[in-house]
Each structure stands twice: as C-alpha cells, then as structure tokens.
mmCIF file of C-alpha atoms and ligand atoms in Angstrom:
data_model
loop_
_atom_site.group_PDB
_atom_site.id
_atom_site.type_symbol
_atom_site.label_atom_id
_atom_site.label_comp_id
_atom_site.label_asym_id
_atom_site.label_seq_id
_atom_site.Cartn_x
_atom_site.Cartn_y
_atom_site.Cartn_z
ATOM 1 C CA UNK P 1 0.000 0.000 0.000
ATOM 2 C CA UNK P 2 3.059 2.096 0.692
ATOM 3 C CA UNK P 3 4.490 1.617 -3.063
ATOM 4 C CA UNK P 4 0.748 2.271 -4.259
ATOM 5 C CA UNK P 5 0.356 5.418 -2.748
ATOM 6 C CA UNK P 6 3.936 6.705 -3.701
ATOM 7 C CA UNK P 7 3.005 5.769 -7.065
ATOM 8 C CA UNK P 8 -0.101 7.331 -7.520
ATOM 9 C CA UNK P 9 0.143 10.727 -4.912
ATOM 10 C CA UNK P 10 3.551 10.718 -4.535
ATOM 11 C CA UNK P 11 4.544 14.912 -4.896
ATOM 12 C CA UNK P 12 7.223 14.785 -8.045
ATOM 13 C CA UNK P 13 9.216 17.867 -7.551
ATOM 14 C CA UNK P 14 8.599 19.822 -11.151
ATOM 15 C CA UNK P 15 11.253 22.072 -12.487
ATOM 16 C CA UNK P 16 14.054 20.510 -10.382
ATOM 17 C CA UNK P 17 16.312 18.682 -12.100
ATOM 18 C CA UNK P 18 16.162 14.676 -13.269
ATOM 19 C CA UNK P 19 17.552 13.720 -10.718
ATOM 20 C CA UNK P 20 15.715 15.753 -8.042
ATOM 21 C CA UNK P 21 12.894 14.562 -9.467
ATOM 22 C CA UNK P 22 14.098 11.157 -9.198
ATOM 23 C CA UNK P 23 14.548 11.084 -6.075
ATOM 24 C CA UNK P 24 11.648 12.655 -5.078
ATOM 25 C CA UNK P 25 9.419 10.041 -6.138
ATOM 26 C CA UNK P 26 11.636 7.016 -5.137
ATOM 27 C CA UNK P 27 12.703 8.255 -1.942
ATOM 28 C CA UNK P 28 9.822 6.984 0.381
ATOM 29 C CA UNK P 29 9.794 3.435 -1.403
ATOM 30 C CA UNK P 30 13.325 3.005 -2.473
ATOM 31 C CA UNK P 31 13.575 0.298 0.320
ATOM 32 C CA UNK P 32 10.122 -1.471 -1.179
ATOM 33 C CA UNK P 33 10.858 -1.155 -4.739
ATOM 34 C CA UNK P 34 11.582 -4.725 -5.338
ATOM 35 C CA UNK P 35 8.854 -6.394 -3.301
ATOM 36 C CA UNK P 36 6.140 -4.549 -5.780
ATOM 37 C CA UNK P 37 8.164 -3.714 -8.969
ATOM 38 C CA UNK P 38 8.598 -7.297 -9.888
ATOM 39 C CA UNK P 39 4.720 -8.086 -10.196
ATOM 40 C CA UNK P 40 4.760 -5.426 -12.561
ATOM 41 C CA UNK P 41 7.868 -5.634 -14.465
ATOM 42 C CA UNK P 42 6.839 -8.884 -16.977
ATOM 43 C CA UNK P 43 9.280 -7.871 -19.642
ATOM 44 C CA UNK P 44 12.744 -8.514 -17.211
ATOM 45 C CA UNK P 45 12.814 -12.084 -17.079
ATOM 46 C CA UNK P 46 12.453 -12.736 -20.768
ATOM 47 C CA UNK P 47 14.741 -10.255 -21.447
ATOM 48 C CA UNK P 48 17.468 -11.516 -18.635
ATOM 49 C CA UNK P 49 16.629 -15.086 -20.632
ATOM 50 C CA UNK P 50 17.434 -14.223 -24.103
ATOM 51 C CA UNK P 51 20.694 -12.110 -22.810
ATOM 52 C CA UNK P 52 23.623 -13.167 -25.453
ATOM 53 C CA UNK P 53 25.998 -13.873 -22.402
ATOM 54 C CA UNK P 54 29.663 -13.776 -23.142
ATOM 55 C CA UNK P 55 32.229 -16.509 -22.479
ATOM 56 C CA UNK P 56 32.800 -17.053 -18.369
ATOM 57 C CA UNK P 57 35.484 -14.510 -16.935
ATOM 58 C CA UNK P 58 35.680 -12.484 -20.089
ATOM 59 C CA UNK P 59 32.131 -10.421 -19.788
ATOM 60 C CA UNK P 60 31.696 -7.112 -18.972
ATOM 61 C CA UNK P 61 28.030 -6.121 -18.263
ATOM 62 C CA UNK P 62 26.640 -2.661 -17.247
ATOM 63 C CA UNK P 63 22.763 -2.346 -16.272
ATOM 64 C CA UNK P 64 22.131 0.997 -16.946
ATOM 65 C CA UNK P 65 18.968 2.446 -15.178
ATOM 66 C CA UNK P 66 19.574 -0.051 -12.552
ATOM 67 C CA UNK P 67 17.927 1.119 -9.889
ATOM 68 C CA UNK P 68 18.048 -1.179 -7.215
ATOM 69 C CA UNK P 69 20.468 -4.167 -8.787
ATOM 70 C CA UNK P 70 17.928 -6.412 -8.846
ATOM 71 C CA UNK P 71 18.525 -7.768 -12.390
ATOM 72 C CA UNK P 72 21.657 -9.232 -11.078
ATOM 73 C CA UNK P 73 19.748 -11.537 -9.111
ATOM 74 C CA UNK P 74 18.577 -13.628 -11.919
ATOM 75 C CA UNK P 75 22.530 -14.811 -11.573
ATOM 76 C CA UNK P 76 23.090 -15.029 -7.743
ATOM 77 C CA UNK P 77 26.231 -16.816 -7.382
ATOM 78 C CA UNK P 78 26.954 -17.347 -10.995
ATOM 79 C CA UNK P 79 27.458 -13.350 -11.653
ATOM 80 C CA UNK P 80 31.253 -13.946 -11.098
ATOM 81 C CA UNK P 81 30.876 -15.499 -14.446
ATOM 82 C CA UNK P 82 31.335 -11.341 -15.591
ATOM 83 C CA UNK P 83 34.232 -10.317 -15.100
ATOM 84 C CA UNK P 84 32.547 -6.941 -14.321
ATOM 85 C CA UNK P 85 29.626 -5.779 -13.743
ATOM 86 C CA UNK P 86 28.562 -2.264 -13.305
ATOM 87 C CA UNK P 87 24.883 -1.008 -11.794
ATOM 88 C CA UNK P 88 24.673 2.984 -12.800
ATOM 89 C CA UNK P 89 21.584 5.145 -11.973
ATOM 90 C CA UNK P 90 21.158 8.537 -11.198
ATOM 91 C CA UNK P 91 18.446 8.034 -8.288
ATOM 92 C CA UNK P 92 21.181 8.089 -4.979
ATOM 93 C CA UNK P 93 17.941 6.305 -2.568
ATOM 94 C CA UNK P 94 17.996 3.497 -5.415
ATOM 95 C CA UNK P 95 21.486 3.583 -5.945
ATOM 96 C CA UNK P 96 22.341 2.916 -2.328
ATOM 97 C CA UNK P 97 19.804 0.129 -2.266
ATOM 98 C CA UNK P 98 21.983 -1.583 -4.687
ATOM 99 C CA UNK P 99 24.937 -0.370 -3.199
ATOM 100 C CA UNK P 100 23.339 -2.268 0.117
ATOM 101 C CA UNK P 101 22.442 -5.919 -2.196
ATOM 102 C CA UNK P 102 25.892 -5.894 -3.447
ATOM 103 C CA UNK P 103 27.283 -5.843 0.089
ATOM 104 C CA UNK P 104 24.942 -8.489 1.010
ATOM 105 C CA UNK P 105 26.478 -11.000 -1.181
ATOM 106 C CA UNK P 106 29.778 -13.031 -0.312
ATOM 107 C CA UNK P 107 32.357 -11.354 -3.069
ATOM 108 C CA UNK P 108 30.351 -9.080 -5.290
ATOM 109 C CA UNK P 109 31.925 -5.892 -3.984
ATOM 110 C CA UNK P 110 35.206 -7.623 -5.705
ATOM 111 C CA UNK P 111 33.738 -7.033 -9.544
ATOM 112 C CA UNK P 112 30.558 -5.018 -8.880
ATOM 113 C CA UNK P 113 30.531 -0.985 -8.782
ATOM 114 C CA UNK P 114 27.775 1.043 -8.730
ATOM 115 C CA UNK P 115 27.672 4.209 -10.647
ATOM 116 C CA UNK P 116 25.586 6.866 -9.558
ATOM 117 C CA UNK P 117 25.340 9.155 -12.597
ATOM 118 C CA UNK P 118 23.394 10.123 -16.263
ATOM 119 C CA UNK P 119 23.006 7.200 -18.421
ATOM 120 C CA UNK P 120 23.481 10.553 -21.034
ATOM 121 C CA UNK P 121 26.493 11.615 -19.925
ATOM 122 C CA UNK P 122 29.785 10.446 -21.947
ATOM 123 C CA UNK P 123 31.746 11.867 -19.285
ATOM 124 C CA UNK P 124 30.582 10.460 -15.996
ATOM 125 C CA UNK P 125 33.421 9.447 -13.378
ATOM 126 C CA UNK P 126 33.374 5.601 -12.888
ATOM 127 C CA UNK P 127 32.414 4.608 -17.102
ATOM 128 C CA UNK P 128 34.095 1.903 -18.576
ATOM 129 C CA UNK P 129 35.903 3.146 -21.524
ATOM 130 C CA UNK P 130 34.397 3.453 -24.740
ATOM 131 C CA UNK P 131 34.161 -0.067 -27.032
ATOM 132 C CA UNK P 132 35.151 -2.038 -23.747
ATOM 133 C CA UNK P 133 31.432 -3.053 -22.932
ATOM 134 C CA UNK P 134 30.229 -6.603 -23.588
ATOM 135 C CA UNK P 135 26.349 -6.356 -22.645
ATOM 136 C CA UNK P 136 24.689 -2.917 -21.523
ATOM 137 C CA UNK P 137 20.794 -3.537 -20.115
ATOM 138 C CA UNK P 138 17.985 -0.837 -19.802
ATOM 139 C CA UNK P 139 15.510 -2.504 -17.795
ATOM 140 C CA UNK P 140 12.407 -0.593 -18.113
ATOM 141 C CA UNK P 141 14.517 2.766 -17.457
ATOM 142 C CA UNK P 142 14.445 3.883 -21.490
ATOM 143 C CA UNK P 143 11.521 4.914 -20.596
ATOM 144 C CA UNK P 144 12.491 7.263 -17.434
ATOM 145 C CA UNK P 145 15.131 9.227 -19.245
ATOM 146 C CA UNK P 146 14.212 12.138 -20.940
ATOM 147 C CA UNK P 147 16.930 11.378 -23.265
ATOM 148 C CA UNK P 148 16.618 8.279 -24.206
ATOM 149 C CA UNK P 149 18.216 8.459 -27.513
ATOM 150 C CA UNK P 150 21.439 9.812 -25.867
ATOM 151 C CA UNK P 151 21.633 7.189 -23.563
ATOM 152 C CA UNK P 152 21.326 4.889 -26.400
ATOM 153 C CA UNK P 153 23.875 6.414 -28.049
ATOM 154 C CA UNK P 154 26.042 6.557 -24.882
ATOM 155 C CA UNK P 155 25.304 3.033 -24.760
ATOM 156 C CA UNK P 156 26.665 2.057 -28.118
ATOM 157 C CA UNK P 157 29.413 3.883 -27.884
ATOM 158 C CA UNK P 158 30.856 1.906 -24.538
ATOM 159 C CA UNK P 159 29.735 -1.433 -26.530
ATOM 160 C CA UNK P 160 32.303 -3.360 -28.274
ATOM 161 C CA UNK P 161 31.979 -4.418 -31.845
ATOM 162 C CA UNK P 162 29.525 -7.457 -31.516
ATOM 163 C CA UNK P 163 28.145 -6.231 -28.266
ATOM 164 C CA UNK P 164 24.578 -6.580 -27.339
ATOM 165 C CA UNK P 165 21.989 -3.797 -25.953
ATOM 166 C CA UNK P 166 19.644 -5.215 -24.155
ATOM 167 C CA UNK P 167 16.342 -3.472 -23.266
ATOM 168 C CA UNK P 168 12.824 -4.425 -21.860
ATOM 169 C CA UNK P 169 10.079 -1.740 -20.953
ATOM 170 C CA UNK P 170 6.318 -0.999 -21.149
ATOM 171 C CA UNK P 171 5.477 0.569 -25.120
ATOM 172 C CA UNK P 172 2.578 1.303 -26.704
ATOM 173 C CA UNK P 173 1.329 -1.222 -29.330
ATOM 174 C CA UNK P 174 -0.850 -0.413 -32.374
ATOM 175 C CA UNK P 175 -2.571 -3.729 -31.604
ATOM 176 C CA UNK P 176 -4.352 -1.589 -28.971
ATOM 177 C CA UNK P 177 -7.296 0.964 -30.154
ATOM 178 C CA UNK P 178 -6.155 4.633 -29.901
ATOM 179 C CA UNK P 179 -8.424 4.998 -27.043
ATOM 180 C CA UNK P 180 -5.776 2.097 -25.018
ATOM 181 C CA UNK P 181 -2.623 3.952 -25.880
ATOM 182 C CA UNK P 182 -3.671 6.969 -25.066
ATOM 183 C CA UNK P 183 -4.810 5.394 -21.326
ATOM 184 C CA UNK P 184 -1.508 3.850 -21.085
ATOM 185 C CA UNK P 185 0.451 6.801 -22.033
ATOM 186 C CA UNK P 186 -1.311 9.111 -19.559
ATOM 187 C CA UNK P 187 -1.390 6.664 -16.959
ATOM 188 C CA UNK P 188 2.217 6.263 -17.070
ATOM 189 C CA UNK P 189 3.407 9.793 -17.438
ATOM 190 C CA UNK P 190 2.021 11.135 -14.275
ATOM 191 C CA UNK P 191 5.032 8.440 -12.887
ATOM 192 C CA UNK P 192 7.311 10.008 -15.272
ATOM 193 C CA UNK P 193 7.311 6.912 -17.468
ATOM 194 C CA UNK P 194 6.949 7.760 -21.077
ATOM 195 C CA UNK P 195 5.848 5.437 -23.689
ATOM 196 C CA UNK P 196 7.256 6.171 -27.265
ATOM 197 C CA UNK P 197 6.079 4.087 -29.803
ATOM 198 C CA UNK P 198 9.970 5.699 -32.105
ATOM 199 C CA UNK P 199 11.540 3.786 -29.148
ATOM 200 C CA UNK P 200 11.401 0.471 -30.823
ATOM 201 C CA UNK P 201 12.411 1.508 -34.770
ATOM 202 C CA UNK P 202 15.005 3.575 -32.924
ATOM 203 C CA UNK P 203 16.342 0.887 -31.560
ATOM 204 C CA UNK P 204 16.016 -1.210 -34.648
ATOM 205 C CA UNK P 205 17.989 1.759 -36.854
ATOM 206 C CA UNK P 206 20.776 1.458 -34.241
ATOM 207 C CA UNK P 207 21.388 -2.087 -33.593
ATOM 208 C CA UNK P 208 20.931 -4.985 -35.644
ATOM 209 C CA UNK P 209 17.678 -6.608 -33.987
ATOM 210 C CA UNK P 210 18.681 -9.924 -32.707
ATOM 211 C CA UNK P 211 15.785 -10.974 -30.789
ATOM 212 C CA UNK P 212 12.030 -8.984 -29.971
ATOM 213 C CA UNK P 213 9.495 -9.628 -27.857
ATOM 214 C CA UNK P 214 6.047 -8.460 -26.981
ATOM 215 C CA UNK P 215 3.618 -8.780 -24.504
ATOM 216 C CA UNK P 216 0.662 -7.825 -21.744
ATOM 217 C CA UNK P 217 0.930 -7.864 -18.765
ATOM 218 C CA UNK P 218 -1.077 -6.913 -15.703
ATOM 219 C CA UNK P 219 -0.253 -5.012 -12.195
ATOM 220 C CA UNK P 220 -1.385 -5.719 -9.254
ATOM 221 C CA UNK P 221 -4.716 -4.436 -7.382
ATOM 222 C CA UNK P 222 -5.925 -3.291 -11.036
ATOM 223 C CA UNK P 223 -8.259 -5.676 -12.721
ATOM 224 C CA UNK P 224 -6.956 -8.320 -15.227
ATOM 225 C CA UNK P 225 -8.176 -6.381 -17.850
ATOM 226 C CA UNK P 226 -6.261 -3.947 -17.599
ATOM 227 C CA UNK P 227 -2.830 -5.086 -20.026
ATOM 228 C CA UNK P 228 0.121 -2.875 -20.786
ATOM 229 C CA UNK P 229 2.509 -3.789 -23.407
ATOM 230 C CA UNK P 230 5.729 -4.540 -23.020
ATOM 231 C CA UNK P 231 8.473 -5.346 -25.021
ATOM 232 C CA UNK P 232 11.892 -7.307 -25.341
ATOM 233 C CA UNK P 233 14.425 -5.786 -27.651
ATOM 234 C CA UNK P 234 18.596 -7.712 -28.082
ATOM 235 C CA UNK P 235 20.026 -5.677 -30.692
ATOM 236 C CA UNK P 236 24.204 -6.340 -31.749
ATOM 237 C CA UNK P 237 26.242 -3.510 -32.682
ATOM 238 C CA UNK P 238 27.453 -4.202 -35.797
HETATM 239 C C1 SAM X 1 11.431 1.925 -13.497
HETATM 240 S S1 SAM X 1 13.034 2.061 -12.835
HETATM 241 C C2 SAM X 1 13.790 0.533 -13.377
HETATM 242 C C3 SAM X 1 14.895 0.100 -12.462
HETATM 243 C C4 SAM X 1 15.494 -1.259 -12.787
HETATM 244 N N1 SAM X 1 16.184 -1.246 -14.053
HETATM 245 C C5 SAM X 1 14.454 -2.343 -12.760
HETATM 246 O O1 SAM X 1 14.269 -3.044 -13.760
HETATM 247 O O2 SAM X 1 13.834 -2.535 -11.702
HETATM 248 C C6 SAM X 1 13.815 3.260 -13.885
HETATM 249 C C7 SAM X 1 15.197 3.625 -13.412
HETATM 250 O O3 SAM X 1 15.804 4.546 -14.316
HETATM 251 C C8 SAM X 1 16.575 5.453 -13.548
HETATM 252 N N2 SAM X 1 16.842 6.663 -14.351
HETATM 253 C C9 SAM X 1 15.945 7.552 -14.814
HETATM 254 N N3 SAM X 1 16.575 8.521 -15.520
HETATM 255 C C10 SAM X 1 17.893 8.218 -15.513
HETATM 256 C C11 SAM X 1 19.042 8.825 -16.097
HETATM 257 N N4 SAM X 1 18.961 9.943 -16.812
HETATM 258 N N5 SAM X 1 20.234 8.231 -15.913
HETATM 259 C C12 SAM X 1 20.334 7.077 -15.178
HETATM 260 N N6 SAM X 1 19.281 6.467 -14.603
HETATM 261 C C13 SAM X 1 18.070 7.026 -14.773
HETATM 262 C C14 SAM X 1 15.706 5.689 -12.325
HETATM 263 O O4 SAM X 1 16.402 6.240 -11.247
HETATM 264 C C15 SAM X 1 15.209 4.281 -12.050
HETATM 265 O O5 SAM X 1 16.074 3.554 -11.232
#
C-alpha cells in the first residue's frame, strides 16, 4: 500500500532537475521497490533469458537504469561469471539500495561498482571506456530518461563491436485501439514513465535486432483487464 500510494500521490518535484525529481518520487519506497516492482515488471525475465551472455570470466556487463540491482539476481552466485559488472543510476535512494544488495552478497563488492550518474552523460566518473562493454541492459529505465536516444547512443558507444543492448520496458502497441494507448500513455506519465512508440524503430535503426518480444501484462490491485505492453528488444552492434 506504501508503493501504491507513492506511485499514484507521490509529490514529483517539477522544475528541479532529473535527478531531483528522481529522487523525489523514489525516496519513500526506495527500500520497497523490489517487493512490488517485480509483479509489474513482466518484460525482465524474458529479457534476462534471451541475454547473449559472453564466455565465463571475459564479460563485462553494465545495467544501466539499474535502480536497485535487482537484475543481477537472476545470476546469484553465478554473476562472477562477468568479469565486471557495473549497476549505474542517477536516483542516490535506489542507488544505495543496490549499493546495500551488493554488500549483502559473499564477493560481489570484488567485480561489482555502482555508478551513480546520467546514463546521457559520456563523461561520468566511474564509465568503462568506450568499445570495452560486452552487454549494456535498460531494464524498463528507457523509458524514465528524458533522453533516451542519448543514452542509447552513450550506450553504443561503450559497446564493443559485436556487443549486445539489451532493453525491456512498457510501449505502446498499435494492436491496442487509440483509445488504449492513449490510457496507457497518460497513466504512465504522471510516474514520469513515457511510452514512445519511435523507441522500438530507434532501436532497430541502431542495432541490428537480434531478438524482440512483446507482450501484456497486468499489475497488481488493477483488474486483469487492464494489459500494458511490453516489449523485449537484443540488438548487436554491428
Ligand atoms: C522503473 S526504474 C527501473 C529500475 C530497474 N532497471 C528495474 O528493472 O527494476 C527506472 C530507473 O531509471 C533510472 N533513471 C531515470 N533517468 C535516468 C538517467 N537519466 N540516468 C540514469 N538512470 C536514470 C531511475 O532512477 C530508475 O532507477
């Protein structure tokens, strides 16, 4: 009920910046995020399935947008399979959550960092260098960042040659009526979650498409129903 009401009253700070307003609305539930977000979030485990995972030791992964860390749970003890793995976020309440998971686990710290920073910002302290990235991952985060194609573009620049992008996140699907998307799209925004239907032949222009996905999926304490689309996209930069 806590996550609820944060999610539909919560006060967003407006005119601050992304990151003020980040915080603002993730403040009060940082520490609950997980418990809720992953009856919501359908498109993260069929993404985290049809990851192209590099060779053991030699993998360098970096979940951008990732909030809490909690995609790195899917691998528990077999993350040390990356050789590094890198969680960066510019929400410090989130940030510090993950900070907090990747204490919790016997030798993580030893080739985990978390980044607190702009997934837009080529210049961030704590970035692997550019073409050194095996896998980068936007978990339902494209979505949160105003500029999402400079984080994409951030993104493909720190990917090697033959590196994947990985991304999941809710969309908007023409196999809804108008009167759906625009539900969905209003719905979302007043969480500062923007659906784009360019997202998806953005991605497609920038990567060559490897795998796609889409789906419905419901959230909890709203009536079945009630679907939003979501969508898987593994695109290899060529
Ligand atoms: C819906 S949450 C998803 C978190 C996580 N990836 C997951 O799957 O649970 C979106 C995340 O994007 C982060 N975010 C939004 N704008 C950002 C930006 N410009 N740079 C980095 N992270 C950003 C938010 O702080 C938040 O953690």
């Amino acid at each position: 009920m806590k996550v609820l009401k944060h999610m539909w009253f919560a006060k967003i700070v407006p005119g601050q910046s992304q990151q003020d307003r980040l915080e603002s609305f993730y403040k009060e539930q940082a520490d609950l995020y997980d418990s809720y977000r992953f009856r919501m979030l359908h498109g993260r485990l069929p993404m985290i399935k049809a990851m192209p995972i590099p060779p053991k030791g030699e993998g360098v992964w970096l979940d951008v947008g990732g909030g809490t860390g909690s995609n790195l749970e899917y691998f528990a003890e077999n993350l040390n399979h990356f050789a590094k793995v890198m969680v960066l976020d510019l929400c410090p309440s989130l940030a510090a959550q993950a900070q907090e998971r990747v204490a919790r686990h016997a030798g993580w710290s030893e080739f985990v960092k978390v980044i607190v920073a702009d997934a837009c910002d080529a210049e961030a302290p704590g970035l692997p260098s550019p073409g050194s990235v095996d896998l980068i991952t936007f978990s339902y985060a494209l979505s949160m960042i105003p500029d999402w194609e400079a984080a994409l573009r951030n993104a493909k620049r720190l990917l090697k040659k033959g590196g994947h992008v990985c991304v999941c996140d809710f969309t908007v699907d023409n196999s809804q009526g108008w009167g759906m998307q625009t539900f969905w799209a209003s719905v979302f925004a007043s969480d500062h979650v923007y659906l784009r239907p360019e997202r998806r032949p953005f991605l497609r222009e920038e990567f060559v498409s490897v795998h796609e996905e889409l789906g419905f999926g419901t959230f909890p304490y709203v009536p079945p129903v009630l679907q939003a689309p979501w969508y898987v996209f593994i695109g290899r930069k060529e």
